[in-house]
XYZ file of C-alpha atoms in Angstrom:
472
model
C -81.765 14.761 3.453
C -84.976 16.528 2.429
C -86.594 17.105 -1.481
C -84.705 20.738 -1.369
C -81.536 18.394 -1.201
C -82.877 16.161 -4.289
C -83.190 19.802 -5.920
C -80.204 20.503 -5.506
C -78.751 17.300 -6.705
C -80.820 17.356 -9.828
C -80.826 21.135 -10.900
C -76.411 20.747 -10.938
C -76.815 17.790 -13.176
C -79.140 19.666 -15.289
C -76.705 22.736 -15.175
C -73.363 20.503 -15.983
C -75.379 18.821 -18.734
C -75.947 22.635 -20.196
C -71.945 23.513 -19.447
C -71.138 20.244 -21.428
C -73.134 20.862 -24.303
C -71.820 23.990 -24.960
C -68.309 22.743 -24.594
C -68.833 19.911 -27.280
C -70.518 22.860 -29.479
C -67.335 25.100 -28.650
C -64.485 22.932 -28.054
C -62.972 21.462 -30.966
C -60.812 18.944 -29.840
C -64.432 17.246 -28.050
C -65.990 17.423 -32.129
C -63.109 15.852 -33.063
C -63.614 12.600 -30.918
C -67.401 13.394 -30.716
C -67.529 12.869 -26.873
C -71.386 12.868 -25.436
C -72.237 15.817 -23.646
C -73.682 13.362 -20.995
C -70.102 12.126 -20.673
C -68.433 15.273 -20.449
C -70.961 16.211 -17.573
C -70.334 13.321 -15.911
C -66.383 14.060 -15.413
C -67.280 17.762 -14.559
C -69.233 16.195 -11.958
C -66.429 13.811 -10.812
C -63.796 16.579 -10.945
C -65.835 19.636 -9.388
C -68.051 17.563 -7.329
C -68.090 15.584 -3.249
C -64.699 13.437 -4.752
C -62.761 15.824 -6.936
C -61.940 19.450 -6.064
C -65.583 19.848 -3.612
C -67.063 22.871 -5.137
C -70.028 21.490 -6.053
C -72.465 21.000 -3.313
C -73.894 17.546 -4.227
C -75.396 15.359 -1.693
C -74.232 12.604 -0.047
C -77.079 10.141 -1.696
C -75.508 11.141 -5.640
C -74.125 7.707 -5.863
C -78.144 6.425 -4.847
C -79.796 8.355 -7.575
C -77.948 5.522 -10.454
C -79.773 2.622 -8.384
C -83.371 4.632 -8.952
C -83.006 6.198 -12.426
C -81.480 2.362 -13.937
C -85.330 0.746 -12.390
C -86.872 3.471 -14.651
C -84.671 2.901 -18.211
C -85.393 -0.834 -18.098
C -89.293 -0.233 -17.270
C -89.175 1.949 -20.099
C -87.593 -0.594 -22.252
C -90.612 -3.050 -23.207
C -93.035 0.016 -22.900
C -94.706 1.003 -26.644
C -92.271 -1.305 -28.534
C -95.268 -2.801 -30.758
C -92.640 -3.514 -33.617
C -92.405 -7.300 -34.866
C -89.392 -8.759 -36.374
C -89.561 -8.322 -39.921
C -90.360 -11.283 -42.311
C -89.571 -12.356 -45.151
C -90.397 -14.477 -47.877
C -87.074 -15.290 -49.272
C -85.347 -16.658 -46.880
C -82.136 -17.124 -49.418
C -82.849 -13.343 -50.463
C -80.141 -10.310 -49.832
C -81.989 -8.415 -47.250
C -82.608 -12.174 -44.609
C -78.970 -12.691 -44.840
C -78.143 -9.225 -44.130
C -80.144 -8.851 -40.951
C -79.596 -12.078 -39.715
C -76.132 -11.920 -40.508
C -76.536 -8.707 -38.088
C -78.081 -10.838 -35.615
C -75.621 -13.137 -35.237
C -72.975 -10.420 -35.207
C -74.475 -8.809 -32.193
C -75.954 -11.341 -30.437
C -72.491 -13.489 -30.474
C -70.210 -10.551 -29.484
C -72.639 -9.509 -26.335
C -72.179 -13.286 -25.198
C -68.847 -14.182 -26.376
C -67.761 -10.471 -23.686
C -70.090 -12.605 -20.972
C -67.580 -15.712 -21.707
C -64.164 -13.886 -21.906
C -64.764 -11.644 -18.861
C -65.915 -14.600 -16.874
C -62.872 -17.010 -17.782
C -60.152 -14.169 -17.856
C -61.065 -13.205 -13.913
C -61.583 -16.791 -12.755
C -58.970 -18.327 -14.642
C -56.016 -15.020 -15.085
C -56.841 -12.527 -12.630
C -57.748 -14.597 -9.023
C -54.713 -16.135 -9.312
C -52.597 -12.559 -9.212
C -55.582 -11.396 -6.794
C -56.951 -13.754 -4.807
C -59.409 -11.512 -3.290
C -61.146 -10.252 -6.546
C -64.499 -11.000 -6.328
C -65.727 -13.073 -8.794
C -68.610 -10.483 -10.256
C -65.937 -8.851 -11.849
C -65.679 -10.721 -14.620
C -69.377 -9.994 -15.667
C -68.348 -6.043 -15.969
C -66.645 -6.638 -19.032
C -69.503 -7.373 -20.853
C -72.198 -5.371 -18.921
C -70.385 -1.998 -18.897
C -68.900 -2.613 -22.839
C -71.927 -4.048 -24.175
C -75.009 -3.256 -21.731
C -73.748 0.252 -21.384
C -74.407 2.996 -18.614
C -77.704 1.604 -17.439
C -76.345 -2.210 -17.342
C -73.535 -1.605 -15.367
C -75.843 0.196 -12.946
C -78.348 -2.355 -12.228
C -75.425 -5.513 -12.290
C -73.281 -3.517 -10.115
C -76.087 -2.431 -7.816
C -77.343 -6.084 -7.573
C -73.350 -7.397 -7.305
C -73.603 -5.031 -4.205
C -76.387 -6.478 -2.721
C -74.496 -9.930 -2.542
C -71.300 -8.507 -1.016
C -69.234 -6.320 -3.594
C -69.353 -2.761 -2.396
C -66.885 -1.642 -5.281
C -69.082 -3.461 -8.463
C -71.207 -0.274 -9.131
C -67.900 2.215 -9.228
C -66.024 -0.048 -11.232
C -68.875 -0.746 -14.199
C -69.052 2.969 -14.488
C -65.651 3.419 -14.894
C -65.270 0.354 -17.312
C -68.307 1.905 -19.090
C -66.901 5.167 -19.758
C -63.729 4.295 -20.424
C -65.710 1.936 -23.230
C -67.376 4.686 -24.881
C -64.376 6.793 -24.984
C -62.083 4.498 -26.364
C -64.782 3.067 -28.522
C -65.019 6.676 -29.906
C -61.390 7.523 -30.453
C -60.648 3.875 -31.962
C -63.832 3.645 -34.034
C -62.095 7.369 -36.080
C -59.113 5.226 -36.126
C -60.761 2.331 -37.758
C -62.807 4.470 -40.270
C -59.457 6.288 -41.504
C -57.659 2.310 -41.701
C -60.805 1.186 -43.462
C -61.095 4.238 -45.956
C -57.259 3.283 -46.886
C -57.553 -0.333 -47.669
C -60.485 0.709 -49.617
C -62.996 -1.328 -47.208
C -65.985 1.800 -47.671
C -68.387 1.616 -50.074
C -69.732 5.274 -49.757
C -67.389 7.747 -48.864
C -63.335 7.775 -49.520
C -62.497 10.073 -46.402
C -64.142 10.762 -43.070
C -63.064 14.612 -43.559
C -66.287 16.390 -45.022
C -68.975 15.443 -41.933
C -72.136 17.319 -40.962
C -71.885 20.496 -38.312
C -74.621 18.790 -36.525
C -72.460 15.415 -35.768
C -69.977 17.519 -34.640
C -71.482 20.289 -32.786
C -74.044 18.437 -31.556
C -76.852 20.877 -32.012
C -78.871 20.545 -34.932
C -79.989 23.469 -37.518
C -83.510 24.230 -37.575
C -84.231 23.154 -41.200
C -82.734 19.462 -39.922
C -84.529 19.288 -36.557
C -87.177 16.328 -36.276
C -90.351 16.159 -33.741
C -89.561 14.400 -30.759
C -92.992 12.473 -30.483
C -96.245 11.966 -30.896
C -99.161 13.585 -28.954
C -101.319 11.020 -27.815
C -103.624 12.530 -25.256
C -105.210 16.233 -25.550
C -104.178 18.467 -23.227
C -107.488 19.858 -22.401
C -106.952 16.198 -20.256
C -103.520 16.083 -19.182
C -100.150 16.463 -21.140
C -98.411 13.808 -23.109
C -95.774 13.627 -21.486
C -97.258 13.306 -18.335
C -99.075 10.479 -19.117
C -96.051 9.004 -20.181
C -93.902 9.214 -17.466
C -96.839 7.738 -15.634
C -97.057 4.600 -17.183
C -93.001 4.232 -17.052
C -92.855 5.401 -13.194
C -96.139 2.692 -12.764
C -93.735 -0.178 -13.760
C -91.009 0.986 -11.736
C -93.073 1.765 -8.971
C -94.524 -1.960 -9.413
C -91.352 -3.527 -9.647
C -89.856 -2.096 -6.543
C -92.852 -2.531 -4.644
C -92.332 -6.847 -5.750
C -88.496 -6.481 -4.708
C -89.582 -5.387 -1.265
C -92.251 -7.871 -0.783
C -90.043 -10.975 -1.785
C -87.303 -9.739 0.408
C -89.890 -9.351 3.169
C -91.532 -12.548 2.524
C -88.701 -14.394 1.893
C -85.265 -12.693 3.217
C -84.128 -13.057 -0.761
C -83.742 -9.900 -2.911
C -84.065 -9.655 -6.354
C -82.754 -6.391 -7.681
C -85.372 -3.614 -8.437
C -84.296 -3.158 -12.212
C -85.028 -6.422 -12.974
C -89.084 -6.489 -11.732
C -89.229 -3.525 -13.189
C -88.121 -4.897 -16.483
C -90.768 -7.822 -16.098
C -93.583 -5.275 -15.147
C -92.440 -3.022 -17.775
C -93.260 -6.401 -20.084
C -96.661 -6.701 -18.422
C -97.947 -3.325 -18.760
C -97.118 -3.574 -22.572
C -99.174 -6.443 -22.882
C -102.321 -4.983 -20.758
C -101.631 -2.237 -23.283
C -101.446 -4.067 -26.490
C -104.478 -6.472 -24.595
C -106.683 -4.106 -23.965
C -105.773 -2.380 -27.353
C -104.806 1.051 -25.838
C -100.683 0.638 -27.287
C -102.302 2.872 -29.923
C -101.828 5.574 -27.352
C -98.322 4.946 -26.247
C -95.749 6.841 -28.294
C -92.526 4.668 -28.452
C -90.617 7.852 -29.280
C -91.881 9.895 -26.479
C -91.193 6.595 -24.763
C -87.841 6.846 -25.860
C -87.474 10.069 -24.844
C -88.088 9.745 -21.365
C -85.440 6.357 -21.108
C -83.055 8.708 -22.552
C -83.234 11.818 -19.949
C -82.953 8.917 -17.198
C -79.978 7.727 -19.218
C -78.172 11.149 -19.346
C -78.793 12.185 -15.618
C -77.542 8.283 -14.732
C -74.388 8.661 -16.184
C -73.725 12.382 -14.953
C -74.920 10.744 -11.072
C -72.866 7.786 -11.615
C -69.743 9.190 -12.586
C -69.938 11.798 -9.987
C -69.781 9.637 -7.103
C -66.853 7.483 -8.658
C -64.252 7.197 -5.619
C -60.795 7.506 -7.268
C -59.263 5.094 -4.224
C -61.978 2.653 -5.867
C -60.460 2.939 -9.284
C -56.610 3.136 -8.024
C -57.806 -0.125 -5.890
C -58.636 -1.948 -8.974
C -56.302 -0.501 -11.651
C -53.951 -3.027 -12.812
C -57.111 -5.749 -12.954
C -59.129 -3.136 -15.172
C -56.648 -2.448 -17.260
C -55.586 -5.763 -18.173
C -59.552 -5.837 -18.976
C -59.836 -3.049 -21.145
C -56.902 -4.354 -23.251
C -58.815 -7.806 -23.180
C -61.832 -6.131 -24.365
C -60.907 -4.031 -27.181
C -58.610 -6.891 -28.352
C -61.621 -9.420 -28.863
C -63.740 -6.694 -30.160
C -61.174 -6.248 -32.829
C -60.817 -9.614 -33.363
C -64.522 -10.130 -33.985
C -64.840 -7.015 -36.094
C -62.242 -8.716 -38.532
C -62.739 -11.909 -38.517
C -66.674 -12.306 -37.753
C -68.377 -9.213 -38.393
C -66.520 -9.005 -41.564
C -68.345 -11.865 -42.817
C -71.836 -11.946 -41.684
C -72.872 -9.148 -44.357
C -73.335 -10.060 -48.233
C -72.526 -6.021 -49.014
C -71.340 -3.054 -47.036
C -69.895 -5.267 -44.376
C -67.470 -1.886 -43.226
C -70.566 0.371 -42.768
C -72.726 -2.141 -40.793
C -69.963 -3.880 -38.921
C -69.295 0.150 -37.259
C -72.435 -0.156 -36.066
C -71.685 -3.418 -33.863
C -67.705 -2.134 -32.525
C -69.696 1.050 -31.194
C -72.296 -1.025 -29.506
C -70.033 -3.433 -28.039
C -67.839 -0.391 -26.646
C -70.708 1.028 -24.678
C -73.271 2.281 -26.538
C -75.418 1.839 -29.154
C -75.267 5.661 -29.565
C -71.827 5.430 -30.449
C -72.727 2.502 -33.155
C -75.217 5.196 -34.800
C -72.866 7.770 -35.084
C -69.385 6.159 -36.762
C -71.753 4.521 -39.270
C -73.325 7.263 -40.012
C -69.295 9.029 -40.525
C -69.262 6.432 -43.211
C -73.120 6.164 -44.516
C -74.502 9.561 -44.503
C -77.266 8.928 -46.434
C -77.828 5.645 -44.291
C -77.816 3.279 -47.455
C -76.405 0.387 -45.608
C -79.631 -0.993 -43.427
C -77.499 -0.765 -40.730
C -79.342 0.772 -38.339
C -82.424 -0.984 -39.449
C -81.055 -4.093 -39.237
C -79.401 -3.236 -35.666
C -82.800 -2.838 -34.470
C -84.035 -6.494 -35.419
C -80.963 -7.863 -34.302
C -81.382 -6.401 -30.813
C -84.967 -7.556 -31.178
C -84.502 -11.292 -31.294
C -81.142 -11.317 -29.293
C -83.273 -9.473 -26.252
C -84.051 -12.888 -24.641
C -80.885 -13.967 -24.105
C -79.048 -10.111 -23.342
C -81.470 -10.563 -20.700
C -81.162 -13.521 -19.410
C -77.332 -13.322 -19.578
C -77.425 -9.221 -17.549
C -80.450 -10.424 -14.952
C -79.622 -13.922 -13.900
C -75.538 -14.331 -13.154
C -75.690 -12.020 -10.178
C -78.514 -14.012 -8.871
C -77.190 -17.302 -9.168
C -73.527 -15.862 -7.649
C -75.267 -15.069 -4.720
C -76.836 -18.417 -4.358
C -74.111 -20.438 -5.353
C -70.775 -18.353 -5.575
C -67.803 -19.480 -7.833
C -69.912 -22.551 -9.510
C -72.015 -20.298 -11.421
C -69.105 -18.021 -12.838
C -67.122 -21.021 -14.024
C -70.862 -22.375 -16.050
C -71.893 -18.723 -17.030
C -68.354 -18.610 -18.504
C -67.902 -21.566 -20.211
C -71.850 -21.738 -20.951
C -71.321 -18.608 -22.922
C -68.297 -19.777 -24.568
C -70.270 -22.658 -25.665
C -73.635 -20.447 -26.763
C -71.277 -18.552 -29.057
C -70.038 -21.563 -30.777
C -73.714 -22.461 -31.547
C -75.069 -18.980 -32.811
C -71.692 -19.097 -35.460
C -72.813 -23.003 -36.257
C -76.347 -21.925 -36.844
C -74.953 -18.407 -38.388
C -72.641 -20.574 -40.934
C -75.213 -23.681 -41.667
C -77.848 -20.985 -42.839
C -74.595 -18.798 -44.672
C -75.440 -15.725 -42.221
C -71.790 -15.957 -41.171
C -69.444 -17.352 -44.320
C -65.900 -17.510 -42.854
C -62.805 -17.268 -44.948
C -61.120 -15.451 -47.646
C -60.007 -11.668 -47.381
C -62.163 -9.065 -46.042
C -64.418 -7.508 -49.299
C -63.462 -4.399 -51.395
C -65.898 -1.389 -50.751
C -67.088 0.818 -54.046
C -65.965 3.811 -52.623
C -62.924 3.789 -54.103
C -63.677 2.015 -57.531
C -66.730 4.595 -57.712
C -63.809 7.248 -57.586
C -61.609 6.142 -59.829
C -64.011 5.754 -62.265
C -65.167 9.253 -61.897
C -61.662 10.558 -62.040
C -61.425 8.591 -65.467
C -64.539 9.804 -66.886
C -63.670 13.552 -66.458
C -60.227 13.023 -67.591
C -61.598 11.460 -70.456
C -63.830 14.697 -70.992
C -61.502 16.840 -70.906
């Protein structure tokens, strides 16, 4: 294999990515359940590509390109983020509860998946297949919740400590996740507009051409970034890419020399993660962050994202998938069962107002993406009233620490000491759970009980209705 082959490989992902795009602008039935382009590409790549029909003349390292492109997202992830978790002085005020009542929505879901996974395969599914390897019960949470790039780096490090299959099968749970978290998400917006659980619009019907299109008018469109550096020096963007492709470069060069110093191997995405931490502090150290665009930042993550997912899902063996059918199914039902479960009965109580709108924003996260999150809120907030996505962002803020801890260190510790570590990762995130609803209910972020809150929507509407029949 030589760079005309990486070409290759990269100029048909680029070209499917176009093809897909166009469909979603074209093809109304892909509006309808908003599919990502990125998706869409990804099973054109599957279907036309090496494992599908074969005439598309991918190379045989497509299925290597995931491993690469996941070291670069979670460099990128620390890299520019000078934000600080709001504060504020009323702790008993509106706005605390409502983002910390946010925080403990996502941050228990994430770790309640890590429990539920763990216990259902080590408890339910060994029994009926003995041979299951045990790192299948952390794909539940890493594919649902982590998304595209998590299932990448656990399934590439699950591979490193003996399951082949863990990459093929966190892709497939992960799209799978977003679709379904799509389709049911519509469902749950028309069921919430009916009971009258909305508090800004009364139907889903009447959306922007943009969300559904996917292309966005000119009198809509928003700059990407910031330019940081003159050109007359080098470009932006170039400068950039550089400082996300140091870390990455830094953390695979630590990978190798552990393994070679040691004989251990600790996967690539996760020293890249740590040295995407320590560049941001030399930046923010030597006072040069100032020069760092987050969006631009952003931006770059997010092209690694989309030609991930399009790699990954083209090298999915279906033999892989057929192999482990009935397990993932049973799964997928497990999943969306507790994720409706906690959208009822937790998420519907960890918001003093619009609990609908914001709780949208968590069942799309915790079915893939936080994409998906953005988009059915914003079916039912146009205007963005409900602090959702503000609030999402200090949520995942101070819930980092332990999404981290929870997607670097179980592989790890499997490999060291196999089948202990699932059964106290499973039952230690059962029990981490319990403590973030304790601390959520002693401090009235969570408040359990009583039916789920009336939305305005509807009251708003009559009471318009009244008013002009009273005019007239």
């Amino acid at each position: 294999m030589d760079l005309w082959d990486v070409f290759v490989d990269v100029s048909w992902i680029g070209i499917l990515i176009v093809i897909a795009q166009f469909l979603r602008a074209t093809v109304p039935l892909f509006q309808k359940f908003f599919i990502p382009a990125s998706l869409l590409a990804g099973i054109l790549a599957f279907v036309f590509g090496p494992n599908g029909v074969g005439w598309i003349p991918f190379s045989s390292q497509l299925s290597t390109y995931a491993a690469v492109l996941v070291a670069v997202v979670f460099a990128a992830a620390p890299i520019g983020d000078n934000e600080k978790a709001e504060k504020t002085d009323k702790k008993s005020s509106e706005r605390s509860k409502m983002m910390w009542g946010m925080t403990v929505n996502t941050m228990g879901i994430a770790v309640v998946q890590y429990a539920v996974g763990i216990l259902l395969t080590m408890y339910v599914l060994r029994i009926f297949y003995p041979k299951l390897h045990e790192g299948f019960g952390l794909m539940m949470a890493t594919a649902f919740f982590g998304g595209p790039g998590t299932s990448a780096a656990v399934g590439g490090a699950l591979q490193k400590i003996g399951w082949a299959d863990g990459t093929v099968v966190g892709y497939t749970f992960c799209s799978v996740g977003i679709i379904l978290g799509i389709i049911l998400g519509i469902v749950i917006i028309n069921w919430g507009a009916r009971k009258g659980y909305t508090n800004y619009v009364t139907s889903p019907k009447d959306l922007p051409r943009e969300l559904l299109t996917g292309l966005i008018p000119p009198e809509n469109q928003k700059k990407g970034g910031r330019i940081t550096i003159s050109s007359i020096s080098v470009d932006t963007l170039s400068f950039h890419l550089a400082i996300v492709l140091l870390a990455s470069y830094l953390g695979y060069l630590c990978t190798e020399l552990i393994e070679k110093w040691t004989g251990f191997e600790i996967p690539v995405f996760c020293t890249a993660l740590i040295f995407g931490y320590l560049v941001q502090f030399v930046l923010k150290a030597s006072k040069t962050s100032k020069y760092v665009d987050r969006s631009t930042i952003t931006r770059i993550s997010g092209t690694a994202t989309d030609f991930l997912i399009v790699s990954a899902l083209g090298s999915i063996k279906i033999s892989i998938v057929i192999k482990y059918g009935v397990p993932m199914l049973v799964t997928v039902a497990a999943v969306l069962i507790l994720n409706w479960l906690w959208f009822i009965l937790i998420g519907g109580h960890t918001s003093p107002r619009d609990w609908f709108e914001r709780d949208l924003m968590v069942w799309g996260q915790a079915n893939g993406v936080l994409a998906t999150g953005i988009l059915l809120e914003r079916v039912v907030d146009p205007e963005q009233k409900a602090y959702a996505v503000e609030d999402t962002g200090f949520a995942n803020l101070i819930s980092r620490p332990i999404i981290t801890f929870l997607t670097v260190a179980p592989p790890i510790f499997i490999g060291l000491f196999p089948v202990v570590s699932s059964y106290i990762f499973g039952w230690g995130s059962l029990l981490v759970t319990a403590i973030i609803l304790l601390i959520g209910y002693k401090f009235k972020w969570y408040t359990p009980g009583g039916p789920l809150p009336k939305g305005r929507a509807k009251l708003n509407l009559g009471q318009q209705e009244k008013s002009e029949a009273a005019a007239k």
